[in-house]
Coordinates of C-alpha atoms in Angstrom, one line a residue:
X1 CA 33.5 -60.6 -74.8
X2 CA 35.6 -63.5 -75.9
X3 CA 39.2 -64.0 -75.1
X4 CA 40.3 -63.2 -78.7
X5 CA 38.0 -60.2 -78.4
X6 CA 39.9 -59.0 -75.3
X7 CA 43.2 -59.5 -76.9
X8 CA 42.1 -57.4 -80.0
X9 CA 40.7 -54.7 -77.6
X10 CA 44.0 -54.5 -75.8
X11 CA 46.4 -54.6 -78.8
X12 CA 44.0 -52.0 -80.6
X13 CA 43.9 -49.6 -77.7
X14 CA 45.3 -46.2 -78.9
X15 CA 45.6 -44.5 -75.5
X16 CA 45.5 -45.0 -71.8
X17 CA 41.8 -44.4 -71.4
X18 CA 40.9 -47.1 -74.1
X19 CA 43.3 -49.4 -72.6
X20 CA 41.8 -49.1 -69.1
X21 CA 38.2 -49.5 -70.5
X22 CA 39.4 -52.7 -72.2
X23 CA 40.9 -53.9 -69.0
X24 CA 37.7 -53.3 -67.0
X25 CA 35.7 -55.2 -69.5
X26 CA 38.0 -58.1 -69.4
X27 CA 38.0 -58.1 -65.5
X28 CA 34.0 -57.7 -65.7
X29 CA 33.8 -60.9 -67.9
X30 CA 36.3 -62.8 -65.9
X31 CA 34.6 -62.2 -62.7
X32 CA 31.2 -62.7 -64.0
X33 CA 30.0 -59.3 -63.0
X34 CA 27.7 -59.0 -66.1
X35 CA 25.4 -61.4 -64.4
X36 CA 25.2 -59.3 -61.0
X37 CA 22.3 -57.2 -62.4
X38 CA 20.5 -60.6 -62.9
X39 CA 21.3 -61.7 -59.4
X40 CA 20.1 -58.3 -57.9
X41 CA 16.8 -58.7 -59.8
X42 CA 16.2 -62.2 -58.3
X43 CA 17.2 -61.0 -54.9
X44 CA 14.9 -58.0 -55.2
X45 CA 12.1 -60.2 -56.1
X46 CA 12.7 -62.6 -53.2
X47 CA 12.7 -59.5 -50.8
X48 CA 9.5 -58.4 -52.2
X49 CA 7.8 -61.9 -51.6
X50 CA 9.3 -62.6 -48.3
X51 CA 9.5 -59.2 -46.4
X52 CA 5.7 -59.1 -45.7
X53 CA 5.8 -62.7 -44.4
X54 CA 8.9 -61.9 -42.2
X55 CA 7.1 -58.8 -40.7
X56 CA 4.3 -60.6 -39.5
X57 CA 6.2 -62.9 -37.6
X58 CA 8.6 -60.4 -36.2
X59 CA 5.9 -58.1 -34.9
X60 CA 4.9 -60.5 -32.1
X61 CA 8.4 -60.6 -31.0
X62 CA 8.3 -56.8 -30.6
X63 CA 5.7 -57.2 -28.0
X64 CA 8.0 -59.5 -26.1
X65 CA 10.7 -56.9 -26.5
X66 CA 8.3 -54.3 -25.0
X67 CA 7.7 -56.6 -22.1
X68 CA 11.4 -56.9 -21.5
X69 CA 11.7 -53.1 -21.7
X70 CA 9.2 -53.0 -19.1
X71 CA 11.1 -55.2 -16.9
X72 CA 14.2 -53.2 -17.5
X73 CA 12.4 -50.0 -16.4
X74 CA 11.2 -51.8 -13.3
X75 CA 15.0 -52.9 -12.6
X76 CA 16.0 -49.3 -12.9
X77 CA 13.2 -47.9 -10.9
X78 CA 14.2 -50.5 -8.1
X79 CA 17.7 -49.3 -8.0
X80 CA 16.7 -45.7 -8.0
X81 CA 14.4 -46.1 -5.0
X82 CA 16.2 -48.5 -2.8
X83 CA 16.5 -46.0 0.1
X84 CA 12.8 -45.4 0.0
X85 CA 11.8 -49.1 0.1
X86 CA 12.1 -49.5 3.7
X87 CA 9.8 -46.4 4.2
X88 CA 7.1 -47.0 1.7
X89 CA 4.4 -49.5 1.4
X90 CA 3.6 -48.4 -2.1
X91 CA 7.1 -48.6 -3.8
X92 CA 5.9 -49.8 -7.1
X93 CA 2.6 -47.6 -7.5
X94 CA 4.7 -45.0 -9.7
X95 CA 6.3 -47.9 -11.7
X96 CA 2.9 -49.5 -12.4
X97 CA 1.2 -46.3 -13.3
X98 CA 4.2 -45.4 -15.7
X99 CA 4.1 -48.8 -17.4
X100 CA 0.3 -48.6 -17.6
X101 CA 0.6 -45.2 -19.3
X102 CA 3.0 -46.6 -21.8
X103 CA 0.8 -49.7 -22.6
X104 CA -2.3 -47.5 -22.7
X105 CA -0.4 -45.2 -25.2
X106 CA 0.5 -48.2 -27.3
X107 CA -3.0 -49.4 -27.3
X108 CA -4.4 -46.1 -28.3
X109 CA -1.8 -45.5 -31.0
X110 CA -1.6 -48.8 -32.7
X111 CA -5.1 -50.3 -32.2
X112 CA -7.2 -47.3 -31.4
X113 CA -8.1 -49.2 -28.3
X114 CA -11.5 -48.7 -26.6
X115 CA -13.0 -50.3 -23.5
X116 CA -16.8 -50.4 -23.0
X117 CA -18.3 -51.1 -19.7
X118 CA -15.5 -50.1 -17.4
X119 CA -18.0 -48.8 -15.0
X120 CA -19.0 -52.5 -14.3
X121 CA -15.6 -53.0 -12.6
X122 CA -16.3 -52.0 -8.9
X123 CA -14.3 -49.1 -7.5
X124 CA -13.9 -51.1 -4.2
X125 CA -14.2 -54.8 -3.3
X126 CA -13.5 -57.9 -5.2
X127 CA -14.7 -59.3 -8.4
X128 CA -13.5 -62.0 -11.0
X129 CA -13.0 -61.0 -14.4
X130 CA -13.2 -63.9 -17.0
X131 CA -12.0 -63.4 -20.5
X132 CA -11.4 -64.9 -24.0
X133 CA -7.7 -65.7 -24.5
X134 CA -6.2 -64.4 -27.8
X135 CA -3.1 -65.8 -29.5
X136 CA -1.3 -63.1 -27.5
X137 CA -3.5 -61.5 -24.8
X138 CA -2.4 -58.0 -25.6
X139 CA -5.9 -56.8 -25.1
X140 CA -5.7 -57.9 -21.4
X141 CA -2.6 -55.9 -20.8
X142 CA -4.6 -52.7 -22.2
X143 CA -7.5 -53.7 -19.8
X144 CA -5.1 -53.8 -16.8
X145 CA -3.5 -50.6 -17.8
X146 CA -7.1 -49.0 -18.1
X147 CA -8.1 -50.4 -14.6
X148 CA -4.9 -48.9 -13.0
X149 CA -5.2 -45.5 -14.7
X150 CA -8.9 -45.1 -14.6
X151 CA -10.0 -47.0 -11.5
X152 CA -6.8 -46.6 -9.5
X153 CA -6.7 -50.3 -8.8
X154 CA -4.4 -53.2 -9.6
X155 CA -6.1 -56.3 -11.0
X156 CA -4.5 -59.5 -10.0
X157 CA -4.0 -62.1 -12.7
X158 CA -3.7 -65.8 -13.1
X159 CA -1.2 -67.1 -15.6
X160 CA 0.1 -70.4 -16.9
X161 CA 3.1 -71.8 -15.2
X162 CA 5.2 -71.5 -18.2
X163 CA 5.2 -67.7 -17.8
X164 CA 6.9 -68.0 -14.5
X165 CA 9.8 -70.0 -16.1
X166 CA 10.7 -67.2 -18.7
X167 CA 14.0 -65.9 -17.6
X168 CA 13.6 -62.3 -16.3
X169 CA 9.9 -62.1 -15.9
X170 CA 9.8 -62.9 -12.0
X171 CA 9.9 -59.1 -11.3
X172 CA 7.3 -58.0 -13.7
X173 CA 5.0 -60.7 -12.5
X174 CA 5.5 -59.9 -8.8
X175 CA 4.9 -56.1 -9.4
X176 CA 1.7 -56.7 -11.4
X177 CA 0.5 -59.3 -8.9
X178 CA 0.5 -62.3 -11.4
X179 CA -0.1 -65.7 -9.7
X180 CA 0.2 -69.3 -10.8
X181 CA -3.5 -70.1 -10.0
X182 CA -3.9 -72.5 -7.3
X183 CA -7.6 -72.0 -6.2
X184 CA -6.5 -71.3 -2.5
X185 CA -4.4 -68.5 -3.7
X186 CA -7.1 -67.1 -5.9
X187 CA -9.7 -67.2 -3.1
X188 CA -7.4 -65.5 -0.9
X189 CA -6.7 -62.7 -3.4
X190 CA -10.5 -62.2 -3.8
X191 CA -11.3 -62.3 -0.1
X192 CA -8.7 -59.6 0.3
X193 CA -10.8 -57.3 -1.7
X194 CA -8.7 -57.5 -4.9
X195 CA -9.8 -57.8 -8.6
X196 CA -8.8 -61.0 -10.2
X197 CA -8.6 -61.8 -14.0
X198 CA -8.5 -65.4 -15.4
X199 CA -9.0 -66.9 -18.8
X200 CA -10.4 -70.6 -18.4
X201 CA -9.2 -71.5 -22.0
X202 CA -5.6 -70.5 -21.2
X203 CA -2.9 -71.6 -23.5
X204 CA -5.0 -74.1 -25.1
X205 CA -7.4 -71.4 -26.4
X206 CA -4.4 -69.1 -27.3
X207 CA -2.9 -71.7 -29.5
X208 CA -5.8 -73.7 -30.9
X209 CA -8.7 -71.1 -31.3
X210 CA -9.0 -69.4 -34.5
X211 CA -10.8 -66.5 -36.4
X212 CA -14.1 -68.2 -35.6
X213 CA -13.5 -67.5 -31.9
X214 CA -14.5 -70.8 -30.3
X215 CA -14.2 -71.0 -26.6
X216 CA -11.9 -74.0 -25.7
X217 CA -12.7 -74.3 -21.8
X218 CA -13.5 -78.0 -21.9
X219 CA -15.0 -78.9 -18.6
X220 CA -13.0 -76.5 -16.5
X221 CA -14.8 -75.1 -13.6
X222 CA -12.1 -74.2 -11.0
X223 CA -12.5 -70.6 -11.8
X224 CA -16.3 -70.8 -11.0
X225 CA -15.5 -72.7 -7.7
X226 CA -13.2 -69.9 -6.9
X227 CA -16.1 -67.3 -7.4
X228 CA -18.5 -69.5 -5.3
X229 CA -15.9 -69.9 -2.4
X230 CA -15.0 -66.2 -2.4
X231 CA -18.8 -65.1 -2.9
X232 CA -18.0 -62.5 -5.6
X233 CA -19.4 -61.5 -8.8
X234 CA -18.1 -62.7 -12.2
X235 CA -17.6 -60.2 -14.9
X236 CA -17.3 -61.5 -18.6
X237 CA -14.9 -59.8 -21.1
X238 CA -14.2 -60.2 -24.7
X239 CA -12.2 -58.0 -27.2
X240 CA -13.5 -57.5 -30.6
X241 CA -10.9 -58.3 -33.5
X242 CA -8.4 -59.9 -31.1
X243 CA -7.8 -62.7 -33.4
X244 CA -7.3 -60.4 -36.3
X245 CA -4.5 -58.5 -34.4
X246 CA -2.4 -61.7 -33.9
X247 CA -3.0 -65.3 -34.9
X248 CA -1.5 -68.8 -34.2
X249 CA -0.5 -71.6 -36.4
X250 CA -1.7 -74.0 -33.7
X251 CA -4.6 -75.2 -35.8
X252 CA -2.2 -76.9 -38.2
X253 CA -2.1 -80.6 -37.4
X254 CA 1.6 -80.8 -36.4
X255 CA 1.5 -78.0 -33.8
X256 CA -1.9 -79.1 -32.4
X257 CA -0.3 -82.7 -32.1
X258 CA 2.7 -81.3 -30.3
X259 CA 0.5 -79.5 -27.9
X260 CA -2.0 -82.3 -27.1
X261 CA 0.7 -84.9 -26.8
X262 CA 3.5 -83.1 -25.1
X263 CA 1.9 -79.8 -23.9
X264 CA 4.6 -77.9 -25.9
X265 CA 3.2 -74.5 -26.9
X266 CA 5.5 -74.2 -30.0
X267 CA 3.0 -73.0 -32.4
X268 CA 4.2 -69.8 -34.2
X269 CA 2.3 -66.6 -33.7
X270 CA 2.1 -64.2 -36.5
X271 CA 0.5 -60.6 -36.9
X272 CA 0.8 -57.4 -35.0
X273 CA -1.6 -55.8 -37.4
X274 CA -3.0 -52.3 -36.3
X275 CA -6.6 -53.4 -36.3
X276 CA -9.2 -51.9 -34.2
X277 CA -9.6 -53.4 -30.7
X278 CA -12.7 -52.8 -28.5
X279 CA -13.0 -54.6 -25.1
X280 CA -16.4 -55.2 -23.9
X281 CA -17.4 -56.1 -20.3
X282 CA -20.7 -57.8 -19.8
X283 CA -23.0 -57.5 -16.8
X284 CA -21.8 -59.0 -13.5
X285 CA -23.0 -62.4 -12.6
X286 CA -23.9 -62.1 -9.0
X287 CA -23.1 -64.7 -6.3
X288 CA -25.9 -67.2 -5.9
X289 CA -25.7 -69.7 -3.0
X290 CA -28.0 -72.1 -4.9
X291 CA -25.7 -72.4 -7.8
X292 CA -23.0 -75.0 -8.0
X293 CA -19.6 -74.6 -9.9
X294 CA -20.8 -76.7 -13.0
X295 CA -23.8 -74.5 -13.4
X296 CA -21.9 -71.2 -12.8
X297 CA -19.2 -72.2 -15.2
X298 CA -21.9 -72.9 -17.9
X299 CA -23.6 -69.4 -17.1
X300 CA -20.2 -67.5 -17.4
X301 CA -19.3 -69.4 -20.7
X302 CA -22.7 -68.4 -22.2
X303 CA -22.1 -64.8 -21.1
X304 CA -18.7 -64.6 -22.9
X305 CA -20.2 -66.4 -25.9
X306 CA -23.0 -63.8 -26.0
X307 CA -20.3 -60.9 -26.0
X308 CA -18.6 -62.7 -29.0
X309 CA -21.9 -63.2 -30.9
X310 CA -22.9 -59.5 -30.3
X311 CA -19.6 -57.9 -31.1
X312 CA -17.6 -60.1 -33.4
X313 CA -18.5 -60.9 -36.9
X314 CA -17.5 -64.5 -37.7
X315 CA -15.3 -65.5 -39.3
X316 CA -12.9 -62.6 -38.4
X317 CA -11.3 -60.8 -41.3
X318 CA -8.0 -58.9 -40.9
X319 CA -8.9 -56.6 -43.8
X320 CA -12.1 -55.5 -42.3
X321 CA -10.6 -55.1 -38.9
X322 CA -8.0 -52.8 -40.5
X323 CA -10.7 -50.8 -42.0
X324 CA -12.5 -50.5 -38.7
X325 CA -9.4 -49.1 -37.2
X326 CA -10.1 -45.9 -38.9
X327 CA -13.9 -46.0 -38.6
X328 CA -14.2 -44.6 -35.2
X329 CA -18.0 -44.9 -34.7
X330 CA -18.9 -48.0 -32.7
X331 CA -21.1 -50.3 -34.5
X332 CA -22.3 -53.7 -33.0
X333 CA -22.3 -56.8 -35.4

């Protein structure tokens, strides 16, 4: 409505209601409120476009939040049991089992998590578990939970040094027996009769591998030397659809260059999709005194690759993995 129109409306108003209606229309035009509907339509369209994109980047952070909630629980548990700490050698058993139950429940509800071959993990004595590293190794968390709940054992783990620099993680790493990974410390853990889990691909494999599931171990053979020095069996492990649950943008040239040049693991991770996860444990590779580290490393890599070839359809597909989430019957690919 133009200024002359507004003036005509105001002058021609016969009663208070008509006058107020004219005033409202005049204010609406003056403030530009007539365009609000157009703005809201544009905003609604942008939300429709970007909300799914935001969600797939937010979900990985929820896993981090879950980890911090685990740490918070441990802090509370520690405070509550201060008086018992001096009298018990197993102060943290209850905390570990409680957290294992939470993670096991998360895996069952969100991913329909299954583990095949858990009987290959010894009830007593040492073994080295070697696994493929996903963008987020959430399958390994589920595996640890299964070992605690079904085997009654705590599997020690080797993690990248960056994990030890994250604020607040120290207690969580200590309670779950996570070590930085010097060979001497790994050998000591195994000789003391513990299980030990390690991913030779580590952060590099987490960031730079993709839905074709290449093993990025390079010439690493330290894990094999640990197994030889400890004279323990090596058990290969792989989780189906792991890269469909979470993916990394590390394959993009910029992020790959930043990692290769500066060892900065800054590639964004997205996902959190409720795809079907199945963890498979291969047959143990027994200690052979006639096999050197290079030969054992090659044999273990072939064993993990065999699990990938047998149980993972290449390339991985998120939609297919989502459908498998509701298809409970196991089917090898």
